[in-house]
Coordinates of C-alpha atoms in Angstrom, one line a residue:
M163 CA 83.6 -79.5 2.9
K164 CA 81.6 -81.5 0.4
V165 CA 83.0 -81.5 -3.1
Q166 CA 80.6 -84.0 -4.6
H167 CA 76.9 -84.4 -4.9
P168 CA 75.7 -87.7 -3.5
T169 CA 73.9 -88.7 -6.6
Y170 CA 76.9 -88.4 -8.9
N171 CA 78.1 -91.7 -10.4
S172 CA 81.7 -91.1 -9.3
S173 CA 83.2 -94.4 -10.6
Y174 CA 81.7 -93.9 -14.0
V175 CA 82.8 -90.3 -14.3
I176 CA 86.3 -91.1 -13.1
G177 CA 86.5 -94.1 -15.4
I178 CA 85.7 -92.2 -18.6
S179 CA 87.9 -89.4 -17.5
F180 CA 90.9 -91.8 -17.1
I181 CA 90.3 -93.4 -20.4
S182 CA 90.1 -90.0 -22.2
A183 CA 93.2 -89.0 -20.2
L184 CA 95.2 -91.8 -21.8
G185 CA 95.7 -89.2 -24.5
G186 CA 97.7 -87.3 -21.9
Y187 CA 99.9 -90.4 -21.3
L188 CA 100.8 -90.4 -25.0
F189 CA 101.4 -86.7 -24.8
G190 CA 103.8 -87.3 -21.9
F191 CA 105.5 -90.1 -23.9
D192 CA 106.2 -88.1 -27.0
F193 CA 107.2 -85.1 -24.9
A194 CA 109.7 -87.0 -22.7
V195 CA 111.1 -89.6 -25.1
I196 CA 113.3 -87.0 -26.8
S197 CA 115.2 -86.2 -23.6
G198 CA 116.6 -89.7 -23.3
A199 CA 117.0 -90.1 -27.0
L200 CA 118.8 -86.9 -27.8
P201 CA 122.3 -88.1 -26.8
F202 CA 121.9 -91.0 -29.3
L203 CA 120.3 -88.8 -32.0
R204 CA 123.1 -86.3 -31.9
T205 CA 125.5 -89.1 -32.9
A206 CA 123.1 -90.9 -35.3
F207 CA 122.2 -87.8 -37.3
E208 CA 125.2 -85.6 -36.5
L209 CA 123.0 -82.8 -35.2
S210 CA 124.1 -79.2 -35.1
T211 CA 122.5 -76.9 -32.4
W212 CA 120.1 -75.6 -35.0
W213 CA 119.0 -79.1 -36.0
E214 CA 118.8 -80.2 -32.4
G215 CA 116.4 -77.4 -31.6
F216 CA 114.4 -78.0 -34.8
L217 CA 114.2 -81.7 -34.3
T218 CA 113.0 -81.2 -30.7
G219 CA 110.6 -78.5 -31.7
S220 CA 109.1 -80.3 -34.8
L221 CA 106.8 -82.0 -32.4
A222 CA 105.2 -78.6 -31.6
L223 CA 104.8 -77.8 -35.3
G224 CA 102.8 -81.0 -35.6
C225 CA 100.8 -80.0 -32.5
I226 CA 99.7 -76.8 -34.2
A227 CA 98.4 -78.8 -37.2
G228 CA 96.8 -81.3 -34.7
C229 CA 94.9 -78.6 -32.9
L230 CA 93.5 -77.3 -36.2
I231 CA 92.4 -80.8 -37.2
A232 CA 91.0 -81.5 -33.7
G233 CA 89.0 -78.3 -33.5
N234 CA 87.3 -79.1 -36.8
I235 CA 86.7 -82.8 -36.0
A236 CA 85.5 -82.0 -32.5
D237 CA 82.9 -79.5 -33.7
R238 CA 81.7 -81.3 -36.7
F239 CA 81.8 -85.0 -35.7
G240 CA 82.2 -85.0 -31.9
R241 CA 85.0 -85.3 -29.3
K242 CA 85.1 -89.1 -29.5
P243 CA 86.1 -89.4 -33.2
G244 CA 88.9 -86.9 -32.6
L245 CA 90.3 -88.9 -29.8
M246 CA 90.2 -92.1 -31.9
T247 CA 92.1 -90.3 -34.7
A248 CA 94.7 -89.1 -32.3
A249 CA 95.3 -92.7 -31.0
L250 CA 95.8 -94.0 -34.6
I251 CA 98.3 -91.2 -35.4
F252 CA 100.2 -91.9 -32.2
A253 CA 100.6 -95.6 -33.1
I254 CA 101.7 -95.0 -36.7
S255 CA 104.2 -92.2 -35.9
S256 CA 105.8 -94.2 -33.1
L257 CA 106.7 -96.9 -35.5
G258 CA 107.7 -94.4 -38.1
M259 CA 110.2 -92.7 -35.8
A260 CA 111.6 -96.1 -34.7
F261 CA 112.3 -97.2 -38.3
S262 CA 113.6 -93.8 -39.6
N263 CA 116.9 -94.1 -41.5
T264 CA 117.4 -90.4 -42.3
L265 CA 117.0 -87.2 -40.4
T266 CA 114.3 -86.0 -42.8
V267 CA 112.2 -89.1 -42.3
F268 CA 112.6 -88.8 -38.5
V269 CA 111.6 -85.2 -38.4
I270 CA 108.5 -85.9 -40.6
M271 CA 107.5 -88.7 -38.3
R272 CA 108.0 -86.5 -35.2
F273 CA 105.9 -83.9 -36.9
A274 CA 103.2 -86.6 -37.3
A275 CA 103.5 -87.5 -33.7
G276 CA 102.9 -83.9 -32.9
I277 CA 99.6 -84.0 -34.7
G278 CA 98.5 -86.7 -32.3
V279 CA 99.9 -84.8 -29.3
G280 CA 98.1 -81.6 -30.4
M281 CA 94.8 -83.4 -30.9
A282 CA 95.0 -85.1 -27.5
S283 CA 96.3 -82.0 -25.7
M284 CA 93.1 -80.2 -26.8
L285 CA 90.5 -82.9 -26.8
S286 CA 91.3 -84.9 -23.7
P287 CA 90.9 -82.1 -21.1
M288 CA 88.0 -80.6 -23.1
Y289 CA 86.1 -83.9 -23.0
I290 CA 86.8 -84.4 -19.3
A291 CA 85.5 -80.9 -18.5
E292 CA 82.3 -81.5 -20.5
V293 CA 81.5 -84.8 -18.7
S294 CA 82.5 -83.8 -15.1
P295 CA 80.2 -82.2 -12.5
A296 CA 81.3 -78.7 -11.5
A297 CA 82.4 -79.7 -8.0
V298 CA 85.0 -82.2 -9.2
R299 CA 85.8 -80.8 -12.6
G300 CA 89.2 -79.3 -11.6
R301 CA 90.3 -82.6 -10.1
N302 CA 89.1 -84.6 -13.1
V303 CA 90.7 -82.4 -15.7
A304 CA 93.9 -82.6 -13.7
I305 CA 93.7 -86.4 -14.2
N306 CA 94.9 -85.6 -17.8
Q307 CA 98.0 -83.9 -16.3
L308 CA 98.5 -86.9 -14.0
T309 CA 98.6 -89.2 -17.0
I310 CA 101.0 -86.8 -18.8
V311 CA 103.4 -87.0 -15.9
L312 CA 103.0 -90.8 -15.7
G313 CA 103.9 -90.9 -19.4
I314 CA 106.9 -88.8 -18.7
L315 CA 108.1 -90.8 -15.7
I316 CA 107.5 -94.2 -17.3
T317 CA 109.2 -93.1 -20.5
N318 CA 112.2 -91.8 -18.6
L319 CA 112.5 -95.0 -16.7
V320 CA 112.3 -97.1 -19.9
N321 CA 114.9 -94.8 -21.5
Y322 CA 117.2 -95.2 -18.5
Q323 CA 117.0 -99.0 -18.8
L324 CA 117.6 -98.9 -22.6
A325 CA 120.5 -96.5 -22.5
D326 CA 123.2 -99.2 -22.3
K327 CA 121.7 -101.3 -25.1
G328 CA 123.9 -99.8 -27.8
P329 CA 123.7 -96.9 -30.3
E330 CA 120.4 -98.1 -31.7
A331 CA 118.6 -98.0 -28.3
W332 CA 116.7 -94.8 -29.4
R333 CA 114.7 -96.9 -31.9
W334 CA 113.2 -99.0 -29.0
M335 CA 112.6 -95.8 -27.1
F336 CA 110.3 -94.5 -29.8
G337 CA 108.8 -97.8 -31.0
L338 CA 107.5 -98.8 -27.6
G339 CA 105.0 -95.9 -27.9
T340 CA 102.9 -98.2 -30.1
I341 CA 101.7 -100.2 -27.1
P342 CA 99.9 -97.4 -25.1
S343 CA 98.6 -96.0 -28.4
L344 CA 96.7 -99.1 -29.2
L345 CA 95.4 -99.4 -25.6
F346 CA 94.1 -95.8 -25.9
L347 CA 92.4 -96.6 -29.1
V348 CA 90.6 -99.6 -27.6
G349 CA 89.6 -97.5 -24.6
V350 CA 88.1 -94.7 -26.6
V351 CA 85.8 -97.1 -28.4
W352 CA 84.1 -97.6 -25.0
L353 CA 83.7 -93.8 -24.2
P354 CA 80.3 -92.1 -24.6
E355 CA 80.2 -88.9 -26.6
S356 CA 80.3 -85.6 -24.8
P357 CA 76.7 -84.7 -23.7
R358 CA 77.4 -81.0 -24.4
W359 CA 78.4 -81.7 -27.9
L360 CA 75.4 -84.0 -28.4
F361 CA 73.0 -81.3 -27.2
K362 CA 74.6 -78.7 -29.5
A363 CA 74.3 -81.2 -32.4
H364 CA 70.6 -81.7 -31.5
H365 CA 70.9 -85.2 -30.2
D366 CA 69.0 -84.3 -27.1
R367 CA 67.9 -87.8 -26.0
K368 CA 71.4 -89.2 -26.2
A369 CA 72.7 -86.2 -24.2
Q370 CA 70.0 -86.7 -21.6
A371 CA 70.8 -90.4 -21.2
I372 CA 74.5 -89.8 -20.7
L373 CA 73.9 -87.0 -18.2
E374 CA 71.4 -89.2 -16.3
K375 CA 74.1 -91.9 -16.1
I376 CA 76.5 -89.3 -14.7
G377 CA 74.3 -87.7 -12.1
G378 CA 70.7 -88.8 -12.3
P379 CA 67.6 -87.2 -13.8
A380 CA 67.6 -84.0 -11.7
F381 CA 71.3 -83.3 -12.6
A382 CA 70.6 -84.1 -16.3
N383 CA 67.6 -81.7 -16.4
T384 CA 69.5 -78.9 -14.7
T385 CA 72.6 -79.3 -16.9
I386 CA 70.5 -79.3 -20.1
A387 CA 68.7 -76.2 -19.0
E388 CA 72.0 -74.4 -18.4
I389 CA 73.4 -75.6 -21.7
S390 CA 70.3 -74.5 -23.6
R391 CA 70.5 -71.0 -22.1
S392 CA 74.2 -70.7 -22.9
L393 CA 73.8 -71.6 -26.6
P394 CA 72.6 -69.0 -29.2
T395 CA 70.0 -70.1 -31.8
E396 CA 72.8 -70.7 -34.4
T397 CA 75.3 -73.1 -32.9
K398 CA 77.8 -73.4 -35.8
E399 CA 81.2 -72.4 -34.6
S400 CA 83.7 -70.3 -36.6
Y401 CA 87.0 -68.7 -35.9
S402 CA 85.5 -65.2 -36.4
A403 CA 83.0 -66.0 -33.6
V404 CA 86.0 -66.8 -31.3
F405 CA 87.3 -63.3 -31.7
A406 CA 83.8 -61.6 -31.5
K407 CA 83.6 -58.8 -28.9
A408 CA 81.6 -60.9 -26.4
A409 CA 84.1 -63.8 -26.3
R410 CA 87.3 -61.8 -26.8
P411 CA 88.3 -61.2 -23.2
A412 CA 88.1 -64.9 -22.3
V413 CA 90.0 -65.8 -25.5
L414 CA 92.8 -63.3 -24.9
V415 CA 93.2 -64.5 -21.3
G416 CA 93.2 -68.2 -22.5
I417 CA 95.9 -67.4 -25.1
T418 CA 98.0 -65.5 -22.6
L419 CA 97.8 -68.3 -20.0
A420 CA 98.7 -70.9 -22.6
V421 CA 101.7 -69.0 -23.9
F422 CA 102.9 -68.3 -20.4
Q423 CA 102.8 -72.0 -19.5
Q424 CA 105.5 -72.5 -22.1
F425 CA 107.5 -69.2 -21.9
C426 CA 107.8 -69.9 -18.1
G427 CA 110.7 -72.0 -19.4
I428 CA 110.2 -75.3 -17.5
N429 CA 110.0 -77.4 -20.7
V430 CA 113.6 -76.5 -21.4
V431 CA 114.4 -78.5 -18.2
F432 CA 112.2 -81.4 -19.4
N433 CA 113.6 -81.5 -22.9
Y434 CA 117.2 -80.5 -22.4
T435 CA 118.0 -82.3 -19.1
S436 CA 121.1 -83.9 -20.7
T437 CA 122.3 -80.5 -22.0
I438 CA 121.9 -78.8 -18.6
F439 CA 123.7 -81.5 -16.6
E440 CA 126.3 -82.0 -19.2
S441 CA 127.2 -78.3 -18.7
V442 CA 128.1 -79.1 -15.1
G443 CA 130.2 -82.2 -15.9
A444 CA 127.6 -85.0 -15.4
N445 CA 128.1 -88.2 -17.4
L446 CA 125.4 -89.8 -19.6
D447 CA 124.3 -92.1 -16.8
R448 CA 123.8 -89.2 -14.4
Q449 CA 122.0 -87.2 -17.1
L450 CA 119.5 -90.0 -17.7
F451 CA 119.1 -90.6 -14.0
E452 CA 118.2 -86.9 -13.6
T453 CA 115.3 -87.4 -16.1
V454 CA 113.9 -90.1 -13.9
A455 CA 114.2 -88.0 -10.8
I456 CA 112.4 -85.1 -12.6
G457 CA 109.7 -87.5 -13.6
A458 CA 109.2 -88.8 -10.1
V459 CA 109.0 -85.3 -8.5
N460 CA 106.7 -84.2 -11.3
L461 CA 104.3 -87.1 -10.5
V462 CA 104.2 -86.6 -6.8
F463 CA 103.5 -82.8 -7.0
T464 CA 100.9 -83.3 -9.8
I465 CA 99.0 -85.5 -7.3
V466 CA 99.3 -82.6 -4.8
A467 CA 97.8 -80.3 -7.4
M468 CA 94.9 -82.6 -8.0
W469 CA 94.2 -82.7 -4.3
Q470 CA 94.2 -78.9 -4.0
V471 CA 92.9 -77.5 -7.3
D472 CA 89.2 -77.8 -6.1
K473 CA 90.1 -76.7 -2.6
L474 CA 92.6 -73.8 -2.8
G475 CA 91.4 -72.9 -6.3
R476 CA 93.1 -72.2 -9.6
R477 CA 94.2 -68.6 -9.0
P478 CA 96.3 -69.1 -5.8
L479 CA 98.1 -72.1 -7.3
R480 CA 99.1 -70.1 -10.4
L481 CA 100.2 -67.1 -8.4
F482 CA 102.4 -69.4 -6.2
G483 CA 103.9 -71.2 -9.2
S484 CA 104.8 -68.1 -11.2
L485 CA 106.5 -66.4 -8.3
A486 CA 108.4 -69.5 -7.1
L487 CA 109.7 -70.2 -10.6
S488 CA 111.0 -66.7 -11.0
V489 CA 113.0 -67.0 -7.7
L490 CA 114.3 -70.5 -8.5
Y491 CA 115.5 -69.6 -12.0
I492 CA 117.5 -66.7 -10.6
V493 CA 119.3 -69.1 -8.2
M494 CA 119.7 -71.7 -10.9
A495 CA 121.3 -69.2 -13.3
L496 CA 123.8 -68.2 -10.6
L497 CA 124.6 -71.9 -9.9
L498 CA 125.1 -72.8 -13.5
K499 CA 127.2 -69.7 -14.1
S500 CA 129.5 -70.4 -11.1
G501 CA 130.0 -74.1 -12.2
A502 CA 128.3 -75.5 -9.1
G503 CA 128.2 -79.3 -8.6
A504 CA 125.5 -81.4 -10.3
G505 CA 123.9 -82.0 -6.8
W506 CA 123.1 -78.4 -6.3
V507 CA 121.8 -78.0 -9.8
S508 CA 119.7 -81.1 -9.3
L509 CA 118.1 -79.7 -6.2
L510 CA 117.1 -76.4 -7.9
V511 CA 115.8 -78.3 -11.0
L512 CA 113.7 -80.5 -8.8
L513 CA 112.3 -77.6 -6.8
A514 CA 111.4 -75.9 -10.0
I515 CA 109.7 -79.0 -11.3
A516 CA 107.8 -79.3 -8.0
S517 CA 106.6 -75.7 -8.2
Y518 CA 105.5 -76.1 -11.8
A519 CA 103.7 -79.4 -11.3
T520 CA 101.7 -78.0 -8.4
S521 CA 100.6 -75.0 -10.3
L522 CA 101.1 -73.9 -13.9
A523 CA 101.2 -77.4 -15.4
P524 CA 97.7 -78.8 -14.4
V525 CA 95.9 -75.5 -13.7
T526 CA 96.6 -74.1 -17.2
W527 CA 94.8 -77.1 -18.8
V528 CA 92.0 -76.8 -16.3
L529 CA 91.4 -73.2 -17.1
I530 CA 91.7 -73.6 -20.9
S531 CA 89.0 -76.3 -20.6
E532 CA 86.7 -74.1 -18.5
I533 CA 86.8 -70.5 -19.6
F534 CA 85.3 -70.5 -23.1
P535 CA 81.6 -70.3 -23.9
N536 CA 79.8 -73.5 -24.9
N537 CA 79.0 -72.2 -28.4
I538 CA 82.7 -71.6 -29.3
R539 CA 84.5 -74.0 -26.9
G540 CA 86.0 -76.3 -29.6
R541 CA 87.4 -73.5 -31.8
A542 CA 88.5 -71.3 -28.9
T543 CA 90.2 -74.2 -27.2
S544 CA 92.1 -74.9 -30.4
V545 CA 93.2 -71.3 -30.7
A546 CA 94.6 -71.3 -27.1
V547 CA 96.3 -74.7 -27.5
I548 CA 97.8 -73.7 -30.9
S549 CA 99.2 -70.6 -29.1
L550 CA 100.7 -72.9 -26.5
W551 CA 102.4 -75.0 -29.0
I552 CA 103.8 -72.1 -31.0
A553 CA 105.3 -70.8 -27.7
Y554 CA 106.7 -74.3 -27.0
F555 CA 108.3 -74.5 -30.4
I556 CA 109.9 -71.0 -29.9
L557 CA 111.1 -72.1 -26.4
V558 CA 112.8 -75.4 -27.3
F559 CA 114.1 -74.2 -30.7
T560 CA 115.9 -71.2 -29.3
F561 CA 117.4 -72.8 -26.1
P562 CA 120.3 -74.7 -27.7
I563 CA 121.2 -71.7 -29.8
L564 CA 121.0 -69.3 -26.8
A565 CA 122.9 -71.8 -24.6
E566 CA 125.7 -72.0 -27.2
K567 CA 126.0 -68.2 -27.5
V568 CA 125.5 -67.0 -23.9
G569 CA 126.0 -70.1 -21.8
T570 CA 123.5 -72.7 -20.4
Y571 CA 122.7 -70.3 -17.5
G572 CA 121.8 -67.3 -19.7
P573 CA 118.2 -68.2 -20.8
F574 CA 117.2 -68.7 -17.2
W575 CA 117.5 -65.0 -16.5
L576 CA 114.9 -64.4 -19.3
Y577 CA 112.6 -67.1 -18.0
A578 CA 112.7 -65.6 -14.5
G579 CA 111.6 -62.2 -15.9
I580 CA 108.8 -63.8 -17.8
C581 CA 107.5 -65.6 -14.7
L582 CA 107.4 -62.4 -12.8
L583 CA 105.4 -60.7 -15.5
G584 CA 103.1 -63.8 -15.5
F585 CA 102.5 -63.3 -11.7
F586 CA 101.3 -59.8 -12.2
F587 CA 99.1 -60.8 -15.2
I588 CA 97.4 -63.5 -13.2
K589 CA 96.9 -61.2 -10.2
S590 CA 95.3 -58.5 -12.2
K591 CA 93.3 -60.4 -14.9
V592 CA 92.3 -63.9 -13.8
K593 CA 89.4 -64.7 -11.5
E594 CA 88.7 -67.9 -9.6
T595 CA 86.7 -70.5 -11.4
K596 CA 86.4 -73.4 -8.9
G597 CA 83.0 -74.8 -8.1
K598 CA 81.1 -73.1 -10.9
T599 CA 79.4 -74.9 -13.8
L600 CA 80.8 -74.2 -17.3
E601 CA 77.8 -72.1 -18.1
E602 CA 78.2 -70.0 -14.9
L603 CA 81.8 -69.2 -15.8
E604 CA 81.1 -67.5 -19.2
P605 CA 80.6 -63.9 -17.9
V606 CA 83.1 -64.0 -14.9
I607 CA 86.5 -65.2 -16.1
V608 CA 88.1 -61.7 -16.3
H609 CA 87.7 -58.4 -14.5

């Protein structure tokens, strides 16, 4: 089955998608670095369970601010300036965390890092969706998830290597984030602006030129005609327009999918790997080794998802992932409660990561980048991603507290139930979106 028009400039589209997706790499870095650093930070800052949850979750609070900033920048000035701003914030915050001497300074710098993560988590997939032809859009947006998991894996490998370098090793773990941040900044300078934003901002000739470079004159003319029909006379976005009656069904579905991606519970496994394996008697070396194994499985199955997202489609992958996680969490809770060996727990954790990486992880970002109408895409995407980061904060803030009160296994019963509810929501409310242009999707995302 053909998935690509013969006139598409594949190397160009993939190239600009990968550069934009470097924001995902930095997202993965800041997301994963805390897992390896927590054992050191607990000692350095004498963390209680409350502060451990807040320190971990402070990234999400910054992400919320970052989404608000990104939505405004993306709509007023374009996607490219927003990506450049995110890269600068990443670089500054990485150094700030590395040189923090107090818990307060560290939390402020992690909050700042969250601003960069929030901006990138919104802008990178949105940009890729807007420059990609419909037939390969799912795969290209999933490149962003690929770079996220590469960021997680490489960060976990670096953390594992640094773990025996003394009590100050955590400073290197955070400081090394400056290198990919600067590479991302240089790469974004080379990116063209989103043609859909250019057309909405009345830069028609620039939009036409970029679309012709992507797919030739016929592709450019067809795409511009579709964009033109999808935009109202007044193109200024506002948050009131996001919740207008016509857009509300897609927005509510987008918010629910975003929140579910977090409340499905998998990021507890990513962020609190050391806590989970410490509860079954694993030493620090084994705890950090498990983060590397998680990163490797995450990478392999993200590639599987990229291969299948434009073939099987978004909906079947999400249905599989939500049901599989529900079953696996039940078994994991039973194993943790019974004091099973680290090997059995590791097997269940890796199966859960594989299920998530194949489904909910990449497909959520694909759908969020697809389902909103052109005239409100920037603001609507920011609302959905803000909802995602609020859910992430609640998840990671509450886990250490819940684990202390009801045992490490307790929260996984809750996550299993949420995954089952998510399965029924997807089955009843979400339609397939593969192979359709962004303009064609506007009236069909929900029943």
